Amino acid sequence: MNGKPEFMNPDGKPGNAGGKYYVVKDKVVAFDDSKFKPGDEVASYQIHPLSGDRADIKVTQSWKDGVHTSVVSRKLVTGSKLDVQFSDLAAQYPFGFAAFDNAQVRHAVHYDPLFLRFAK
């Protein structure tokens, strides 16, 4: 790389000027120095969309009124031998959820058991 990014987002906007701080694999263009000036912030993360069983899970996140909300979704029955099959909606299913908050210390941790129960 010689200290210079190889790719950038197609819009060519620096992160600190309304652009993104990441690029999505297969949705990039060659890096163009002429689109940036000293002090501009360039995307430094490359996103690789998931595939296979891992792609079954979708997560959306929002921040409103000081509360961070993550909504996780997937099909109830996936047919995968690697997934829990939510075929009994009266059962409760133990699970875990980890959110990496980039805080260096005191990450988002939940020590008590969590159970998924479907509403009736």
Coordinates of C-alpha atoms in Angstrom, one line a residue:
M1 CA 0.0 0.0 0.0
N2 CA 2.9 2.4 0.5
G3 CA 0.9 4.3 3.1
K4 CA -1.8 5.2 0.6
P5 CA -5.2 3.4 0.5
E6 CA -5.9 1.3 -2.6
F7 CA -9.7 1.9 -2.6
M8 CA -12.3 4.4 -1.7
N9 CA -16.1 4.8 -1.7
P10 CA -17.5 5.7 -5.1
D11 CA -18.7 9.1 -3.9
G12 CA -15.1 10.1 -3.0
K13 CA -16.2 12.0 0.1
P14 CA -13.8 12.1 3.1
G15 CA -15.3 10.8 6.3
N16 CA -15.1 14.2 8.0
A17 CA -17.0 15.8 5.1
G18 CA -20.1 13.6 5.1
G19 CA -18.5 10.4 3.7
K20 CA -18.2 7.0 5.3
Y21 CA -15.3 5.7 7.4
Y22 CA -15.6 2.2 5.7
V23 CA -15.7 0.7 2.3
V24 CA -17.9 -2.2 1.2
K25 CA -16.1 -5.0 -0.6
D26 CA -17.1 -5.0 -4.3
K27 CA -18.5 -1.5 -4.0
V28 CA -15.3 0.5 -4.3
V29 CA -13.3 2.4 -6.8
A30 CA -9.5 3.0 -7.1
F31 CA -8.3 5.6 -4.7
D32 CA -8.0 9.1 -6.2
D33 CA -5.8 11.6 -4.3
S34 CA -7.4 14.5 -6.1
K35 CA -10.6 14.0 -4.1
F36 CA -8.8 14.6 -0.8
K37 CA -7.0 17.5 0.8
P38 CA -4.6 17.5 3.8
G39 CA -6.6 16.8 7.0
D40 CA -9.3 14.8 5.3
E41 CA -10.2 11.4 6.9
V42 CA -10.1 8.4 4.7
A43 CA -12.2 5.2 5.1
S44 CA -10.1 2.7 7.1
Y45 CA -12.4 -0.3 7.4
Q46 CA -13.3 -2.7 4.7
I47 CA -16.7 -4.4 5.2
H48 CA -17.1 -8.0 3.9
P49 CA -20.8 -9.0 3.7
L50 CA -21.4 -12.4 5.5
S51 CA -22.3 -15.5 3.6
G52 CA -23.6 -19.0 4.5
D53 CA -25.3 -19.6 7.9
R54 CA -23.8 -16.4 9.4
A55 CA -25.7 -14.4 6.8
D56 CA -29.0 -15.6 8.1
I57 CA -28.8 -13.2 11.1
K58 CA -29.6 -9.5 10.5
V59 CA -29.0 -6.8 13.0
T60 CA -30.1 -3.2 12.9
Q61 CA -29.0 -0.6 15.4
S62 CA -30.3 2.8 16.5
W63 CA -29.5 5.5 19.0
K64 CA -32.3 7.6 20.3
D65 CA -32.7 9.6 23.5
G66 CA -29.5 8.2 25.0
V67 CA -30.5 4.6 24.4
H68 CA -28.7 2.2 22.0
T69 CA -31.0 -0.5 20.6
S70 CA -30.0 -3.5 18.6
V71 CA -32.6 -5.6 16.9
V72 CA -31.5 -9.1 15.8
S73 CA -33.6 -11.1 13.4
R74 CA -33.6 -14.4 11.5
K75 CA -35.9 -17.1 10.3
L76 CA -37.4 -19.1 13.2
V77 CA -36.5 -22.4 11.5
T78 CA -33.4 -22.3 9.3
G79 CA -32.8 -26.0 8.7
S80 CA -29.1 -25.6 9.5
K81 CA -27.5 -28.1 11.9
L82 CA -25.5 -25.3 13.3
D83 CA -28.5 -23.2 14.4
V84 CA -31.0 -23.5 17.2
Q85 CA -34.4 -24.2 15.6
F86 CA -37.1 -22.0 17.2
S87 CA -39.8 -24.5 16.3
D88 CA -41.5 -24.5 19.7
L89 CA -42.8 -21.0 20.4
A90 CA -43.8 -22.0 23.9
A91 CA -40.2 -22.9 24.9
Q92 CA -37.5 -20.6 26.2
Y93 CA -34.1 -20.5 24.6
P94 CA -30.9 -19.6 26.4
F95 CA -28.7 -17.2 24.4
G96 CA -25.9 -14.6 24.6
F97 CA -25.4 -11.3 23.0
A98 CA -22.1 -9.3 22.8
A99 CA -21.8 -5.7 21.7
F100 CA -18.3 -4.4 21.1
D101 CA -18.4 -0.8 22.0
N102 CA -14.7 0.1 21.3
A103 CA -14.4 1.6 24.8
Q104 CA -10.9 0.1 25.5
V105 CA -12.2 -0.9 29.0
R106 CA -15.5 -1.7 30.6
H107 CA -17.1 -3.3 27.4
A108 CA -20.8 -4.0 27.2
V109 CA -21.1 -7.2 29.3
H110 CA -24.1 -9.0 30.6
Y111 CA -23.3 -11.6 33.3
D112 CA -26.8 -12.9 34.1
P113 CA -28.4 -15.7 32.0
L114 CA -30.5 -14.4 29.1
F115 CA -33.5 -16.3 27.7
L116 CA -35.5 -15.7 24.5
R117 CA -39.2 -16.1 25.0
F118 CA -41.8 -15.5 22.3
A119 CA -44.8 -13.3 23.1
K120 CA -48.2 -14.9 23.0

